[in-house]
PDB file of C-alpha atoms in Angstrom:
ATOM      1  CA  GLN A   1    -117.666 131.815  75.396  1.00 76.00           C
ATOM      2  CA  LEU A   2    -114.912 129.698  73.875  1.00 87.00           C
ATOM      3  CA  GLN A   3    -111.584 131.512  73.983  1.00 93.00           C
ATOM      4  CA  LEU A   4    -108.147 130.452  72.797  1.00 95.00           C
ATOM      5  CA  VAL A   5    -104.953 132.301  73.673  1.00 96.00           C
ATOM      6  CA  GLU A   6    -101.590 131.429  72.121  1.00 96.00           C
ATOM      7  CA  SER A   7     -98.213 132.064  73.707  1.00 96.00           C
ATOM      8  CA  GLY A   8     -94.607 130.953  73.397  1.00 97.00           C
ATOM      9  CA  GLY A   9     -93.599 132.493  70.108  1.00 97.00           C
ATOM     10  CA  GLY A  10     -90.351 134.339  69.630  1.00 97.00           C
ATOM     11  CA  LEU A  11     -87.084 134.563  67.746  1.00 98.00           C
ATOM     12  CA  VAL A  12     -84.923 131.465  67.418  1.00 98.00           C
ATOM     13  CA  GLN A  13     -81.975 130.408  65.275  1.00 98.00           C
ATOM     14  CA  THR A  14     -82.130 127.687  62.666  1.00 98.00           C
ATOM     15  CA  GLY A  15     -82.076 124.309  64.375  1.00 98.00           C
ATOM     16  CA  GLY A  16     -83.497 125.646  67.602  1.00 98.00           C
ATOM     17  CA  SER A  17     -86.703 124.781  69.417  1.00 98.00           C
ATOM     18  CA  LEU A  18     -89.804 126.509  70.709  1.00 98.00           C
ATOM     19  CA  ARG A  19     -92.907 125.318  72.501  1.00 98.00           C
ATOM     20  CA  LEU A  20     -96.165 127.062  71.745  1.00 98.00           C
ATOM     21  CA  SER A  21     -99.106 126.929  74.125  1.00 98.00           C
ATOM     22  CA  CYS A  22    -102.795 127.372  73.430  1.00 97.00           C
ATOM     23  CA  THR A  23    -104.860 127.883  76.554  1.00 95.00           C
ATOM     24  CA  VAL A  24    -108.544 127.173  76.094  1.00 93.00           C
ATOM     25  CA  SER A  25    -111.400 128.356  78.272  1.00 92.00           C
ATOM     26  CA  GLY A  26    -115.136 127.870  78.284  1.00 86.00           C
ATOM     27  CA  ILE A  27    -115.246 124.302  76.995  1.00 84.00           C
ATOM     28  CA  THR A  28    -114.533 120.702  77.805  1.00 85.00           C
ATOM     29  CA  LEU A  29    -111.401 120.258  75.772  1.00 83.00           C
ATOM     30  CA  GLU A  30    -111.999 116.581  75.063  1.00 82.00           C
ATOM     31  CA  ASP A  31    -115.163 117.445  73.135  1.00 88.00           C
ATOM     32  CA  TYR A  32    -113.173 119.416  70.553  1.00 90.00           C
ATOM     33  CA  ALA A  33    -110.577 118.985  67.902  1.00 92.00           C
ATOM     34  CA  VAL A  34    -107.767 121.498  68.269  1.00 94.00           C
ATOM     35  CA  ALA A  35    -105.365 122.372  65.503  1.00 96.00           C
ATOM     36  CA  TRP A  36    -102.397 124.603  64.860  1.00 97.00           C
ATOM     37  CA  PHE A  37    -102.236 126.673  61.699  1.00 98.00           C
ATOM     38  CA  ARG A  38     -99.621 129.093  60.465  1.00 98.00           C
ATOM     39  CA  GLN A  39     -99.521 131.952  58.010  1.00 97.00           C
ATOM     40  CA  ALA A  40     -96.408 133.538  56.566  1.00 97.00           C
ATOM     41  CA  PRO A  41     -96.438 136.969  54.906  1.00 92.00           C
ATOM     42  CA  GLY A  42     -97.920 136.717  51.431  1.00 93.00           C
ATOM     43  CA  GLU A  43     -98.896 133.081  51.935  1.00 95.00           C
ATOM     44  CA  GLU A  44    -102.154 131.281  52.582  1.00 94.00           C
ATOM     45  CA  ARG A  45    -102.928 129.975  56.023  1.00 95.00           C
ATOM     46  CA  GLU A  46    -101.895 126.341  56.240  1.00 95.00           C
ATOM     47  CA  GLY A  47    -102.500 123.543  58.674  1.00 96.00           C
ATOM     48  CA  VAL A  48     -99.647 122.354  60.884  1.00 97.00           C
ATOM     49  CA  ALA A  49    -100.984 119.753  63.307  1.00 97.00           C
ATOM     50  CA  CYS A  50    -104.249 118.530  64.764  1.00 95.00           C
ATOM     51  CA  ILE A  51    -105.282 116.608  67.864  1.00 93.00           C
ATOM     52  CA  ASN A  52    -108.492 115.052  69.132  1.00 87.00           C
ATOM     53  CA  THR A  53    -109.345 112.590  71.885  1.00 74.00           C
ATOM     54  CA  GLN A  54    -112.441 110.887  70.537  1.00 71.00           C
ATOM     55  CA  PRO A  55    -110.581 109.011  67.819  1.00 66.00           C
ATOM     56  CA  GLY A  56    -107.490 109.489  69.972  1.00 74.00           C
ATOM     57  CA  THR A  57    -105.310 110.676  67.139  1.00 83.00           C
ATOM     58  CA  THR A  58    -102.734 113.268  66.264  1.00 91.00           C
ATOM     59  CA  MET A  59    -102.017 114.304  62.714  1.00 92.00           C
ATOM     60  CA  TYR A  60     -99.266 116.368  61.124  1.00 95.00           C
ATOM     61  CA  GLU A  61     -98.809 118.008  57.787  1.00 95.00           C
ATOM     62  CA  ASP A  62     -95.853 116.774  55.764  1.00 95.00           C
ATOM     63  CA  PRO A  63     -93.558 119.821  56.190  1.00 95.00           C
ATOM     64  CA  VAL A  64     -93.446 119.366  59.973  1.00 96.00           C
ATOM     65  CA  LYS A  65     -93.571 115.593  60.365  1.00 96.00           C
ATOM     66  CA  GLY A  66     -90.755 114.359  62.558  1.00 97.00           C
ATOM     67  CA  ARG A  67     -90.010 117.854  63.855  1.00 98.00           C
ATOM     68  CA  PHE A  68     -93.210 119.086  65.545  1.00 98.00           C
ATOM     69  CA  THR A  69     -95.300 117.399  68.223  1.00 97.00           C
ATOM     70  CA  ILE A  70     -98.805 118.363  69.296  1.00 96.00           C
ATOM     71  CA  SER A  71    -100.042 117.379  72.744  1.00 95.00           C
ATOM     72  CA  MET A  72    -102.820 118.187  75.182  1.00 92.00           C
ATOM     73  CA  ASP A  73    -103.007 118.683  78.938  1.00 91.00           C
ATOM     74  CA  SER A  74    -106.679 118.439  79.856  1.00 86.00           C
ATOM     75  CA  ALA A  75    -106.150 119.527  83.461  1.00 88.00           C
ATOM     76  CA  LYS A  76    -104.503 122.755  82.317  1.00 92.00           C
ATOM     77  CA  LYS A  77    -106.863 123.095  79.340  1.00 92.00           C
ATOM     78  CA  THR A  78    -103.832 123.660  77.169  1.00 94.00           C
ATOM     79  CA  VAL A  79    -102.683 122.344  73.814  1.00 95.00           C
ATOM     80  CA  TYR A  80     -98.981 122.486  73.032  1.00 97.00           C
ATOM     81  CA  LEU A  81     -96.945 122.513  69.866  1.00 98.00           C
ATOM     82  CA  GLN A  82     -93.350 121.467  70.439  1.00 98.00           C
ATOM     83  CA  MET A  83     -91.263 122.637  67.503  1.00 98.00           C
ATOM     84  CA  ASN A  84     -87.778 121.213  67.025  1.00 98.00           C
ATOM     85  CA  SER A  85     -85.182 121.571  64.284  1.00 98.00           C
ATOM     86  CA  LEU A  86     -86.714 124.847  63.228  1.00 98.00           C
ATOM     87  CA  LYS A  87     -86.065 126.191  59.757  1.00 98.00           C
ATOM     88  CA  PRO A  88     -86.420 129.702  58.323  1.00 97.00           C
ATOM     89  CA  GLU A  89     -89.415 128.476  56.325  1.00 96.00           C
ATOM     90  CA  ASP A  90     -91.202 127.836  59.629  1.00 98.00           C
ATOM     91  CA  THR A  91     -91.368 131.593  60.181  1.00 98.00           C
ATOM     92  CA  ALA A  92     -95.021 132.583  60.452  1.00 98.00           C
ATOM     93  CA  VAL A  93     -97.779 133.652  62.764  1.00 98.00           C
ATOM     94  CA  TYR A  94     -99.050 130.512  64.459  1.00 98.00           C
ATOM     95  CA  TYR A  95    -102.713 130.189  65.389  1.00 98.00           C
ATOM     96  CA  CYS A  96    -104.614 127.626  67.372  1.00 97.00           C
ATOM     97  CA  ALA A  97    -108.159 126.795  66.394  1.00 96.00           C
ATOM     98  CA  ALA A  98    -110.925 124.570  67.710  1.00 95.00           C
ATOM     99  CA  VAL A  99    -114.168 122.990  66.571  1.00 93.00           C
ATOM    100  CA  ARG A 100    -116.675 120.937  68.523  1.00 92.00           C
ATOM    101  CA  LEU A 101    -116.764 117.335  67.405  1.00 89.00           C
ATOM    102  CA  ARG A 102    -120.023 116.043  65.963  1.00 89.00           C
ATOM    103  CA  SER A 103    -118.864 112.488  65.396  1.00 86.00           C
ATOM    104  CA  LEU A 104    -115.804 110.321  64.994  1.00 82.00           C
ATOM    105  CA  VAL A 105    -116.018 110.788  61.251  1.00 85.00           C
ATOM    106  CA  HIS A 106    -116.142 114.540  61.718  1.00 86.00           C
ATOM    107  CA  ALA A 107    -113.118 114.466  64.013  1.00 82.00           C
ATOM    108  CA  VAL A 108    -111.065 112.499  61.522  1.00 82.00           C
ATOM    109  CA  ALA A 109    -112.206 114.670  58.637  1.00 88.00           C
ATOM    110  CA  VAL A 110    -111.282 118.007  60.173  1.00 88.00           C
ATOM    111  CA  CYS A 111    -107.816 116.845  61.165  1.00 89.00           C
ATOM    112  CA  VAL A 112    -107.130 115.218  57.810  1.00 87.00           C
ATOM    113  CA  SER A 113    -108.368 118.146  55.748  1.00 86.00           C
ATOM    114  CA  SER A 114    -106.526 120.800  57.801  1.00 84.00           C
ATOM    115  CA  SER A 115    -108.895 123.392  56.387  1.00 91.00           C
ATOM    116  CA  ALA A 116    -109.306 126.652  58.276  1.00 93.00           C
ATOM    117  CA  GLU A 117    -112.929 126.762  57.160  1.00 93.00           C
ATOM    118  CA  ASP A 118    -113.702 123.732  59.326  1.00 92.00           C
ATOM    119  CA  PHE A 119    -112.693 125.458  62.565  1.00 94.00           C
ATOM    120  CA  SER A 120    -115.080 127.827  64.281  1.00 92.00           C
ATOM    121  CA  SER A 121    -112.938 129.385  67.030  1.00 94.00           C
ATOM    122  CA  TRP A 122    -109.516 130.981  66.707  1.00 96.00           C
ATOM    123  CA  GLY A 123    -106.824 132.521  68.828  1.00 96.00           C
ATOM    124  CA  GLN A 124    -105.120 135.768  67.917  1.00 96.00           C
ATOM    125  CA  GLY A 125    -101.812 134.198  66.968  1.00 97.00           C
ATOM    126  CA  THR A 126     -98.207 134.235  68.137  1.00 97.00           C
ATOM    127  CA  GLN A 127     -95.228 135.171  65.984  1.00 98.00           C
ATOM    128  CA  VAL A 128     -92.469 132.640  65.355  1.00 98.00           C
ATOM    129  CA  THR A 129     -89.349 133.887  63.596  1.00 98.00           C
ATOM    130  CA  VAL A 130     -86.499 131.560  62.662  1.00 98.00           C
ATOM    131  CA  SER A 131     -83.267 133.254  61.637  1.00 97.00           C
ATOM    132  CA  SER A 132     -80.256 131.833  59.835  1.00 90.00           C
TER     133      SER A 132
END
């Protein structure tokens, strides 16, 4: 019943900004950790950012720290990824993913590990292309 739908991708020049949205249905969003992943052609899927409300934390992978911001609007059941100062190496298909939290330790672990295997539900992805 859990569904995630990404939107907001597109073509942008180096240094530009985009805001991705992940709309979630079928769950109480606060009971889940939600993360953004990305996958470029020929590359492995990698974690980008993660958010949860039980520990009340947000976490970012090193390549996007200081440039990307993840946030959540519970009323709209939407998780956002604000991407600033975009670089060509940010070009990828961006996915949102969710997993129900079993404990505080679990919530911290899944966001720290940024492993796709830890997330049970996935959106279909949205393309982000950054040109020079």
